[in-house]
Each structure stands twice: as C-alpha cells, then as structure tokens.
Amino acid sequence: MGKSQCKQSYITTSLLELTGKTCVISGKEKTVSWQREKNKMADEKESAEAMISEIHKQITDAFDVFDHEFNKTVDVREVGTIIRSLGCCPSEGELHDLLAEIEEEEPTGYIRFEKFLPTMTKVLMERRYRPIPEDVLLRAFEVLDQEKKGHLEPEELTKYMSEEGEPFTQEEMEEMLSAAVDPDKNVILYKDYVAMMTVEDN
Amino acid sequence: AMKAAVLIQRWYRQYVARMEVRRRCTWTIFQSIEYAGEQDQIKLQNFFTYLMDHFTPTNSNQRDLISHIFTEDEVYKQTELEYYCDHETIELPESYAGPHIDFPLTAAHAAALVEAFRHKQQLHARYVLQLLHETLKHLKLLPNINRVSTCFCEEITICGDLHGQLDDLLLIFYKNGLPSVEKLYIFNGDYVDRGKDSIEILLILFAFLLVYPNEVHMNRGNHEDYIVNLRYGFTKEVMQKYKMHGRKIHKLLQIVFSWMPLATVIDQKVLITHGGISDTTDLDIIAKVDRHKVLVFIDASNSFFTGECPRREARTTSQGRCVALWKRSWRSVAGKWASPNHMKMASSPCPFPNQTRNPSMSVNLITLNGSRNPILYLRKVCWPRLKIVDILWSDPMHQEGCVPNAVRGGGCYYGPDVTEKVLSRHNLQLLIRSHECKQDGYEFCHNRKVLTIFSASNYYELGSNRGAYVKLGPDLIPHLVQYQVSRTTRKLTMKQRVSRVERSALRALREQLFSHKSDLISAFEKYDKNKTGRIPLNDWATVVESVLQLGLPWRVLRSQLVQSAPEGLLEYHAWFHDLAIEQPTAEHVHQSLLETLYRNRSNLETIFRIIDSDNSGLVSFEEFCQTWKLLSSHLNMEISNEAISDLARSIDFNKDGSIDINEFLEAFRLVDKIHYTERE
C-alpha cells in the first residue's frame, strides 16, 4: 500500500467518524455498515503502521551491520552497500543524489542514523530504484552483443564496462570476469551467466 | 549501448553489495557464537563455585566425584610435579622414525623439527618432555617483562595468535625466514587450542627459544591455561597424540605455561602483550608479581593471604579457588550491563549506576552466593591477580573508559583514554596486542596507538580472514604483512568465498536455533494466540532475538534461515523439522533432554574430561549418570533417572559399562538437510 493510499484512508476514517455521528438517526443498518467500514479502515491503518514499523526495523538491522562503533553512525563509503542490501538498485548517479540528502551540511565522512532512516523509509515506501528483472538484464547484454553471436568476448565486455556508462574499477572488472567467463571457451555466455546470478535472488 | 552498460553496472554493483552484507553478517554470526561460547565457560566456572558452596553430597559416591573434580586441578608442589614428569624412564622404541633431538639444542635440530612437522611426523614423548624441561629451566630465568632492543638487528617480527594452525606458522617462516641471530621474533600468546597442531607449534617455538634465547621471545596468552585447554581442544589433542605419556606432558606444560613471561617491551617504546591493559596497569607492579603462581586463573596460591585464613593445604586450595571464581562471577554480573556489545542489545537503562572498577563498590551492588566475606578476598587476593588477568584477557573498545569484560569473563574493555593514560605513564608510544580475530589479520585503533595482530588465517572457516604479522625496524614504524593459507590453488571467486564461510556460519547458527527449540516454540506460541501454528514473518525475528540474545541482524539473515513462508506466515513446527537433528539413538528420549544435552555439549565434554582421570576417553556408566545429575541440578532441570539411564544405554557402550565420550558427543550432530548435498 503506497503512502498516498495511507493518507487517503486516514482522511476517509476521519470523515466517517464525523459523518457517522450525524447519520445515527438514519437507522441501525447504516451504522453497522459504517462500523464495518471504520473497522476496515482501522485495520488498514494498523497494517500500514505495522508495515512502516517493519520497514524501520529492516533499515535498522541493515544499518547496524555496518555500525562498527555502536554509535549509530556508519562510514559514508558503506552507505551504498547498505542501500543496495535493502533491495534497491540505484545507479551511481542516483546514489550520489541520495547521499546529498543524507549527508550533514558539513560532510564528516560519517552518516548518522537519524538522517538515514527517514530518507531510506521514503525510498522503500515509494519503491524507488527497483531491482532489474532478468529479461531486462538479458536484453542489455544482447544490446552489447552487436554481432549477435550469443556470447561476448572478455575484451568486449571489459571495454564496455570500463569505458561506458559509470565505469568499473579494475578490481570490479576482474571480479566480474572471474565468475562470468567460461573457462573452457574463454567467452562470456551471458545467457547462462544471467541465469546463474539471478538464481540467488530470492 | 551506453544505457545497456549503465544497467549492467547498476545491477552488478547491487549484487556485489549484497555479497558484502552477507560476508559481514557471517562474520558477526561467528563472533557472537564464539563469545556466547565463552560465556558458557563463565557459567561452567560459576557452576563449580555453586557446587562448592551449596552442594551437600547425599551419598559417598557423589562426594567422591566432587572431590575428584576438584583435586583434579590441585596444585602439586612444583618440584614434585617436575619429578613426576621426568623423561628418563621413557624408552625410545626401535621403530621410531620421527625426528631426534639432543641437548644442548642447535639450530639444525630446530630446523629439523620444522621439516619433520611439515611432513606430519610426531616427536616422541621422551623428547617432548626433555624439551619441556629445558624450556622450563630457561623460562624461570626470564623476567615478567622482557626488554628488547633494535640496536643489534635490522627489524623485529611480531606474530599474534596461532591457535594450533601449523600451516600458518610454516607460511610465516617461509615468507619471513626462520628465527636466527639476525632475525628477531616475538610471539604474542595463544599458541594452542582450536587448531589441530598445537603441540607441534609449541615444540617448534620452544626449540627456537632455546637455540636463540636472545632473539626469540614468547608472551603468555589467555589460552596458555589448563582449564581453557580442557575446553578448547588442546588437552584432547595431546591425549590423542601421546596417549600414555600425554598426561605427563600435560602436567608439565601447566608449569611451563605459568612461567611464560607476560609482556615484552621494545626500545622502551613499544609494549607487546596478549590482551592489552586496564586503567590500573602499572608495568612496575607487574614486573614484581610472582607470575608462576598463576597456574590457571583458578589458582590455589596462598601467597596473598595475610594470615586471616587458615593455611591448611586443602582448605586454602578450595578457598583460593572460590575467590578467583567469585571475581569472575561478580565481574560478569556487574559488567553485563556495561560491555559495549551488550549495550547494543540492552535497551533498558543500566541498573548499576556506578560503573567504576572499584571492587568494593561493585560488590555492594550485587549479592554473592558465598557465605565468605567477598570484599576481603577481593582486595587481598584478586587485586594482584587482576593485574595479570587484565593483561591477558582485555579488549579495546571505542568508547572511553574502562569497564569489566563480561563477554570473556576476565579482564576489561579499555577505551582510548585508558590507552593514552597507560602509555604515557610509561613513556610508550604503541601497544601491540592480539587476542581478537580480525578480518584482515590486523587492525589499528585508538588513534593508531593500539595494533591488534592476529596470525591464524581462515580462523573461523576457509576464507574467513587473513593472518598477518608486523615488522618493526629501529624507526619503530609498523610494516604489516598479510597472508592466507589456502588448501586450494585455484582462485575462488568472491561468491564462492563468501558462500563457503557463510554456509559454515549458518550451520552453526542453525544448531543454536535448534538447541533452543523449546524456548522458541513457547515464545512463538505467545504470538500465535489462535494456535494456528503460524506466525507472521515479521514476528519471527523479534522472537528469535529475544530468545537467543545474540545481537544478530535477523531480518537480514531471514532469507537464509527460513525456506518458505506462504503469505508471509511461517509454520514454525515445520520449520524446526527442517532444522532436523540426526539421532542414531532411540527416539523415546525426551525432546528437551536432547536439546539441553546438545546445547551443553561443550560443558559436558569439559566435565567429562575432568572426570576421566586416566584420559582414556572412557567414562563409567555410574560416572556418566552422576555427572549428568550434577549438571541438571545446576540447570534446574527435572530429568528422571530413567531417562538418563535409557539414554546411556541406547548409546553403544561396551560390555564393561563404560561410555566412549567421543561416541556420545558424535551422537548429536546436526544434519543440515537442506544444504547437505552442496557441501564440498
């Protein structure tokens, strides 16, 4: 349930409370159905609150993993990892923008939980930076495979990943290649690679 | 095409991030289980105290058993012990194909030992005892704090915990060279336990200690301690390797450990000690302490009594023991709310407002079981011993101050201000310590004034961490060298490395979950008012944390521990079924008995080994039942005699009525049903 829907149900509930009172004269039946409506709205409100509380707990857990000093701060360089571990898949640029919201006015190198929580909650509730579905990922690889060979040479992939878009570091490139390259044929069978990597996502 | 590239990059980075989190969680799991295990040790010590104070043996058998337990680690006069552990009477068999050594030891002998152990040979008990005797002679001449200088050498190499991992020591020697007149080495404790080649490491290091007495230095660690060895595997290793003579070797080692120096100082500027410091650490006082009287941290030395208590041998033995245990129990109670790890979990305000380490103040805050005057003992006995314990057991923390180390049960947590104070008190600039496993093999803290160095790579599991050693030249700037012993030459991908360690950690975690099944089920049922057998996944994490109290990020781990939850509801009975335990023994044994046995298997093992006087690995049926009854009285569990007898009988034991300890423990192995086939 999105944030806007929550708001709506709050408004409706309050309206019902108001109108319920004035329409008591109209008969028991109407009151009963209003009561049911009110209960339903109350339930929804409760589950919305529960959901937010659950999201808060998730964010706290993920944050705590990187809070080495137990003082509710994390190193700014790890924030990207935390955000991604919560299921979001931002690009580096989007991450940069998000950081701007979370950082202190004078960047200290640390991010405080008090600032992280509200921003992250919003991100999760609005379902921003959704992870990429398998078929979209596959198509991306296919785009890179201009000759439609069905596979990519390591040099090809390296060139794209290190030069285009938001380039990889050498370490990232090496790591990706170590898992992606088929040792026998020395090419990247991207269809298999994507299938293998996405199996882990649950 | 650029868009495609960005997409892939985005996706990949998220994948990497998720790996990283998994790795971190795995680390946290191992650490929290390790520390929870150490807390068990505290409970065991408290158990013995409890017995001493309250147990009235109802029959002669039980009385014998208890006196047996406690005279087990009674302190013999050291000279008697040394005599008993003589090597002369041991014959070297014709068939012996292992290394030979002779005294005085030469560098060639030491190098030969290294080679022999590399080829998995074993040194004969006769030589072992001889070597230990010579080592003891040497150690007795050493002061508590060794002073070393960089004047005569290029640099000094300092190594941390090795924990019986011979491969790591061999790798260090390979990379850095064997000790020699030009190559100084300082080893910082914890040579034994957990790994499988503890005795070999000791023998190599002692050999070099004798050959190069000015160049090789060894500090004592907290694992150089008889009671700790009983629990963490060194005793077992020695007994298995040396069988008959293991006992002598072990007894002699107790004395050798007690004579090991406590610290080393380089150029009067760098302090090296195993655990660290406390706010009361004073090197001048430590230099004067009789270190060999601290055989174990349960010690019967009466040198600190001032005539207030009777000096009869037997009574002072038990009193001395009680005192040391009390010190640890009051510390563990008073300190529980103050340790940083527990601060993380405890959200309620601290019930003990005074967190000073003044013993008399803390004692007022809690009640002790004992009927004796605790304050007197704490002041007169514990205070000096505290100083040694502090050096060997303490850990640094980020917050300022100095609080008791409840997790370990001894020593304290010291903050950057304490480090600053102690270092400046003695005009030092750096503290090098070990005692804690670090991902990269080393870690600086307290403004780079404290360096933790850990030399056992793959400590938790293959791929879990690197090992490291540090080199100091005359400039006293630390140069760190990292390494990792790996059995496979093929480079593992990040995914494989993480998965492997993770599987191990998760297996350990599942065991923990299983062993708390009853508590967990009753907690689940509180959330499941309608008795549907299901609870929302959201509540699962809350329940698990409240029962296990491990301080783990359960929501992050959830996907790994819970297989399926249709509609977000978990069927908790089925879930436990998946965490199945394989039991070849009869099913009629009550479920909670099994769990309790399983959860306490380390404690049980320790107790068994104490009772098993000839260390044969066999315990009589009688002893087994009585031990179990003692343990269950401490745990406040109602277990019928029948249930125990049934259990004992259903385990394969030979006709003369003895139980093989190892078989018993093996009978409770948790089978990881789900991932069993994936295990390499």
Coordinates of N, CA and C in Angstrom, one line a residue, chain B residues 469-593:
Chain B
Y469 N 51.4 -10.6 10.2 CA 52.5 -10.3 11.2 C 53.0 -8.9 10.9
V470 N 53.7 -8.4 11.9 CA 54.2 -7.0 11.8 C 55.7 -6.9 12.0
K471 N 56.3 -6.1 11.3 CA 57.8 -5.9 11.4 C 58.1 -4.5 11.9
L472 N 59.0 -4.4 12.9 CA 59.4 -3.1 13.4 C 60.9 -2.9 13.2
G473 N 61.3 -1.8 12.6 CA 62.7 -1.5 12.5 C 63.0 -0.5 13.5
P474 N 64.3 0.0 13.5 CA 64.7 1.0 14.5 C 63.8 2.2 14.5
D475 N 63.1 2.5 13.4 CA 62.2 3.7 13.4 C 60.9 3.4 14.1
L476 N 60.7 2.1 14.4 CA 59.5 1.7 15.1 C 58.2 2.0 14.4
I477 N 58.3 2.0 13.1 CA 57.1 2.2 12.3 C 56.7 0.8 11.8
P478 N 55.4 0.4 12.1 CA 55.0 -0.9 11.8 C 54.8 -1.2 10.3
H479 N 55.4 -2.3 9.9 CA 55.1 -2.7 8.5 C 54.4 -4.0 8.6
L480 N 53.2 -4.1 7.9 CA 52.4 -5.3 8.1 C 52.5 -6.2 6.9
V481 N 52.4 -7.4 7.1 CA 52.4 -8.4 6.1 C 51.2 -9.3 6.3
Q482 N 50.4 -9.4 5.2 CA 49.2 -10.3 5.3 C 49.4 -11.6 4.5
Y483 N 48.7 -12.6 4.9 CA 48.7 -13.8 4.1 C 47.5 -14.6 4.4
Q484 N 47.3 -15.6 3.6 CA 46.2 -16.5 3.8 C 46.6 -17.9 3.4
V485 N 46.5 -18.9 4.3 CA 46.8 -20.2 3.9 C 45.6 -20.8 3.2
S486 N 45.8 -21.3 2.0 CA 44.7 -21.9 1.3 C 45.0 -23.2 0.8
R487 N 44.1 -24.2 1.0 CA 44.4 -25.5 0.5 C 44.2 -25.7 -1.0
T488 N 43.4 -24.8 -1.5 CA 43.2 -25.0 -3.0 C 44.0 -23.9 -3.7
T489 N 44.6 -24.2 -4.8 CA 45.4 -23.3 -5.5 C 44.5 -22.4 -6.5
R490 N 43.4 -23.0 -6.8 CA 42.6 -22.3 -7.7 C 42.0 -21.1 -7.0
K491 N 42.0 -19.9 -7.7 CA 41.4 -18.7 -7.1 C 39.9 -18.8 -7.0
L492 N 39.4 -18.6 -5.8 CA 38.0 -18.7 -5.6 C 37.4 -17.4 -6.0
T493 N 36.2 -17.4 -6.6 CA 35.5 -16.2 -6.8 C 35.0 -15.6 -5.5
M494 N 34.7 -14.4 -5.5 CA 34.2 -13.8 -4.3 C 32.9 -14.5 -3.8
K495 N 32.1 -14.9 -4.8 CA 30.9 -15.5 -4.5 C 31.2 -16.9 -3.7
Q496 N 32.1 -17.6 -4.2 CA 32.5 -18.9 -3.6 C 33.0 -18.7 -2.2
R497 N 33.9 -17.7 -2.1 CA 34.5 -17.5 -0.8 C 33.4 -17.2 0.2
V498 N 32.6 -16.2 -0.2 CA 31.5 -15.8 0.8 C 30.6 -17.0 1.1
S499 N 30.2 -17.7 0.0 CA 29.2 -18.8 0.3 C 29.8 -19.8 1.2
R500 N 31.0 -20.1 1.1 CA 31.6 -21.2 1.9 C 31.6 -20.8 3.3
V501 N 32.1 -19.6 3.6 CA 32.2 -19.2 5.0 C 30.8 -19.1 5.6
E502 N 29.9 -18.6 4.7 CA 28.5 -18.3 5.1 C 27.8 -19.6 5.5
R503 N 28.1 -20.7 4.7 CA 27.4 -21.9 5.0 C 27.8 -22.4 6.3
S504 N 29.1 -22.3 6.6 CA 29.6 -22.7 7.9 C 28.9 -22.0 9.0
A505 N 28.9 -20.7 8.9 CA 28.3 -19.9 9.9 C 26.8 -20.2 10.1
L506 N 26.1 -20.4 9.0 CA 24.7 -20.7 9.1 C 24.4 -22.0 9.7
R507 N 25.3 -22.9 9.4 CA 25.2 -24.2 10.1 C 25.3 -24.1 11.6
A508 N 26.3 -23.3 12.0 CA 26.5 -23.1 13.4 C 25.2 -22.4 14.0
L509 N 24.7 -21.5 13.2 CA 23.5 -20.7 13.7 C 22.3 -21.6 13.8
R510 N 22.2 -22.5 12.8 CA 21.0 -23.4 12.9 C 21.1 -24.3 14.1
E511 N 22.3 -24.7 14.4 CA 22.5 -25.5 15.7 C 22.0 -24.8 16.9
Q512 N 22.4 -23.5 16.9 CA 22.0 -22.7 18.1 C 20.4 -22.6 18.1
L513 N 19.9 -22.4 17.0 CA 18.4 -22.3 16.9 C 17.8 -23.6 17.4
F514 N 18.3 -24.7 16.9 CA 17.7 -26.0 17.3 C 17.8 -26.2 18.7
S515 N 19.0 -25.9 19.3 CA 19.2 -26.2 20.7 C 18.3 -25.4 21.6
H516 N 17.6 -24.4 21.1 CA 16.7 -23.6 21.9 C 15.3 -23.8 21.5
K517 N 15.0 -25.0 20.9 CA 13.7 -25.2 20.3 C 12.6 -25.0 21.2
S518 N 12.7 -25.6 22.4 CA 11.5 -25.4 23.3 C 11.2 -24.0 23.7
D519 N 12.3 -23.3 24.0 CA 12.1 -21.9 24.3 C 11.5 -21.1 23.2
L520 N 12.0 -21.4 22.0 CA 11.5 -20.7 20.8 C 10.0 -21.0 20.6
I521 N 9.7 -22.3 20.7 CA 8.3 -22.7 20.4 C 7.4 -22.0 21.4
S522 N 7.7 -22.0 22.7 CA 6.8 -21.3 23.6 C 6.7 -19.8 23.4
A523 N 7.8 -19.3 22.9 CA 7.8 -17.8 22.6 C 6.9 -17.6 21.3
F524 N 7.0 -18.5 20.3 CA 6.2 -18.4 19.1 C 4.7 -18.5 19.5
E525 N 4.4 -19.4 20.4 CA 3.0 -19.6 20.8 C 2.4 -18.4 21.4
K526 N 3.3 -17.6 22.1 CA 2.7 -16.3 22.6 C 2.2 -15.4 21.6
Y527 N 2.8 -15.4 20.4 CA 2.4 -14.6 19.3 C 1.3 -15.2 18.5
D528 N 1.1 -16.5 18.7 CA 0.1 -17.2 17.9 C -1.0 -17.6 18.8
K529 N -1.8 -16.5 19.1 CA -2.9 -16.7 20.1 C -3.9 -17.7 19.7
N530 N -4.2 -17.7 18.4 CA -5.2 -18.6 17.9 C -4.8 -20.0 17.6
K531 N -3.5 -20.2 17.9 CA -3.0 -21.6 17.8 C -3.1 -22.1 16.3
T532 N -2.8 -21.2 15.4 CA -2.9 -21.7 14.0 C -1.6 -22.4 13.6
G533 N -0.6 -22.4 14.4 CA 0.7 -23.0 14.0 C 1.5 -22.1 13.1
R534 N 1.0 -20.9 12.9 CA 1.7 -20.0 12.0 C 1.9 -18.6 12.7
I535 N 3.0 -18.0 12.4 CA 3.2 -16.6 12.9 C 3.7 -15.8 11.7
P536 N 3.4 -14.5 11.8 CA 3.9 -13.6 10.7 C 5.4 -13.6 10.7
L537 N 6.0 -13.5 9.5 CA 7.5 -13.5 9.4 C 8.1 -12.3 10.2
N538 N 7.3 -11.2 10.3 CA 7.8 -10.1 11.0 C 8.1 -10.4 12.4
D539 N 7.2 -11.2 13.0 CA 7.4 -11.5 14.4 C 8.5 -12.5 14.7
W540 N 8.8 -13.3 13.6 CA 9.8 -14.3 13.8 C 11.1 -13.8 14.3
A541 N 11.5 -12.7 13.6 CA 12.8 -12.1 14.0 C 12.8 -11.6 15.4
T542 N 11.7 -10.9 15.8 CA 11.6 -10.4 17.2 C 11.8 -11.6 18.2
V543 N 11.0 -12.6 18.0 CA 11.1 -13.8 18.9 C 12.5 -14.4 19.0
V544 N 13.0 -14.6 17.8 CA 14.4 -15.3 17.8 C 15.4 -14.5 18.5
E545 N 15.4 -13.2 18.3 CA 16.3 -12.3 19.1 C 16.1 -12.4 20.6
S546 N 14.8 -12.3 21.0 CA 14.6 -12.3 22.4 C 15.0 -13.6 23.1
V547 N 14.9 -14.7 22.4 CA 15.3 -16.0 23.0 C 16.8 -16.2 22.9
L548 N 17.4 -16.0 21.8 CA 18.8 -16.3 21.6 C 19.8 -15.2 22.1
Q549 N 19.3 -14.0 22.0 CA 20.1 -12.8 22.5 C 21.5 -12.8 22.0
L550 N 21.6 -13.0 20.7 CA 23.0 -13.0 20.1 C 23.3 -11.6 19.4
G551 N 22.3 -10.8 19.4 CA 22.5 -9.4 18.8 C 22.8 -9.5 17.3
L552 N 22.1 -10.4 16.6 CA 22.4 -10.5 15.2 C 21.3 -9.9 14.4
P553 N 21.7 -9.4 13.2 CA 20.6 -8.8 12.3 C 19.7 -9.8 11.7
W554 N 18.7 -10.3 12.4 CA 17.9 -11.4 12.0 C 17.1 -11.2 10.7
R555 N 16.7 -9.9 10.5 CA 15.9 -9.7 9.3 C 16.8 -9.8 8.1
V556 N 18.0 -9.4 8.2 CA 18.9 -9.6 7.1 C 19.2 -11.1 6.8
L557 N 19.3 -11.8 7.9 CA 19.6 -13.3 7.7 C 18.4 -14.1 7.4
R558 N 17.2 -13.5 7.5 CA 16.0 -14.3 7.4 C 15.9 -15.2 6.2
S559 N 16.3 -14.6 5.1 CA 16.1 -15.3 3.8 C 16.9 -16.6 3.8
Q560 N 18.0 -16.6 4.6 CA 18.9 -17.8 4.6 C 18.4 -18.8 5.6
L561 N 17.6 -18.4 6.6 CA 17.2 -19.4 7.6 C 15.8 -19.9 7.4
V562 N 15.0 -19.2 6.8 CA 13.6 -19.6 6.6 C 13.4 -19.9 5.1
Q563 N 13.0 -21.1 4.9 CA 12.9 -21.5 3.5 C 11.6 -21.0 2.8
S564 N 10.5 -21.2 3.4 CA 9.3 -20.7 2.7 C 8.3 -20.2 3.7
A565 N 7.6 -19.1 3.3 CA 6.6 -18.6 4.2 C 5.5 -18.1 3.3
P566 N 4.6 -18.9 2.9 CA 3.5 -18.5 2.1 C 2.6 -17.5 2.8
E567 N 2.3 -16.4 2.0 CA 1.5 -15.3 2.6 C 2.2 -14.6 3.8
G568 N 3.5 -14.7 3.8 CA 4.2 -14.1 4.9 C 4.0 -14.7 6.2
L569 N 3.5 -15.9 6.3 CA 3.3 -16.6 7.5 C 4.2 -17.8 7.6
L570 N 4.8 -18.0 8.8 CA 5.8 -19.1 8.9 C 5.1 -20.2 9.8
E571 N 5.2 -21.4 9.2 CA 4.7 -22.6 10.0 C 5.9 -23.0 10.9
Y572 N 5.8 -22.7 12.1 CA 7.1 -22.8 12.9 C 7.4 -24.3 13.2
H573 N 6.4 -25.1 13.4 CA 6.7 -26.5 13.7 C 7.5 -27.2 12.5
A574 N 6.9 -26.9 11.3 CA 7.6 -27.4 10.1 C 9.0 -26.9 10.0
W575 N 9.2 -25.6 10.4 CA 10.5 -25.0 10.2 C 11.5 -25.7 11.1
F576 N 11.1 -26.1 12.3 CA 12.0 -26.8 13.2 C 12.3 -28.2 12.6
H577 N 11.3 -28.8 12.0 CA 11.6 -30.1 11.4 C 12.7 -30.0 10.3
D578 N 12.7 -28.9 9.6 CA 13.7 -28.7 8.6 C 15.1 -28.6 9.3
L579 N 15.2 -28.1 10.5 CA 16.4 -28.0 11.2 C 16.7 -29.3 11.8
A580 N 16.5 -30.4 11.2 CA 16.4 -31.7 11.8 C 17.7 -32.1 12.5
I581 N 17.6 -32.9 13.5 CA 18.8 -33.4 14.1 C 18.8 -34.9 13.8
E582 N 20.0 -35.4 13.5 CA 20.1 -36.8 13.2 C 20.4 -37.5 14.5
Q583 N 19.6 -38.4 14.9 CA 20.0 -39.2 16.1 C 19.9 -40.6 15.9
P584 N 21.0 -41.3 15.9 CA 21.0 -42.7 15.8 C 20.5 -43.4 17.1
T585 N 20.3 -42.6 18.1 CA 19.8 -43.2 19.4 C 18.3 -43.3 19.3
A586 N 17.8 -43.9 20.3 CA 16.4 -44.2 20.3 C 15.5 -42.9 20.4
E587 N 14.4 -42.9 19.8 CA 13.5 -41.7 19.7 C 12.8 -41.5 21.0
H588 N 12.8 -42.4 21.9 CA 11.9 -42.2 23.1 C 12.6 -41.2 24.1
V589 N 13.8 -40.8 23.8 CA 14.4 -39.8 24.7 C 13.7 -38.5 24.5
H590 N 13.4 -37.9 25.6 CA 12.6 -36.7 25.6 C 13.2 -35.6 24.9
Q591 N 12.4 -34.9 24.1 CA 12.9 -33.8 23.2 C 13.8 -32.8 24.0
S592 N 13.3 -32.3 25.1 CA 14.0 -31.2 25.8 C 15.3 -31.7 26.4
L593 N 15.4 -33.0 26.7 CA 16.6 -33.5 27.2 C 17.7 -33.5 26.2

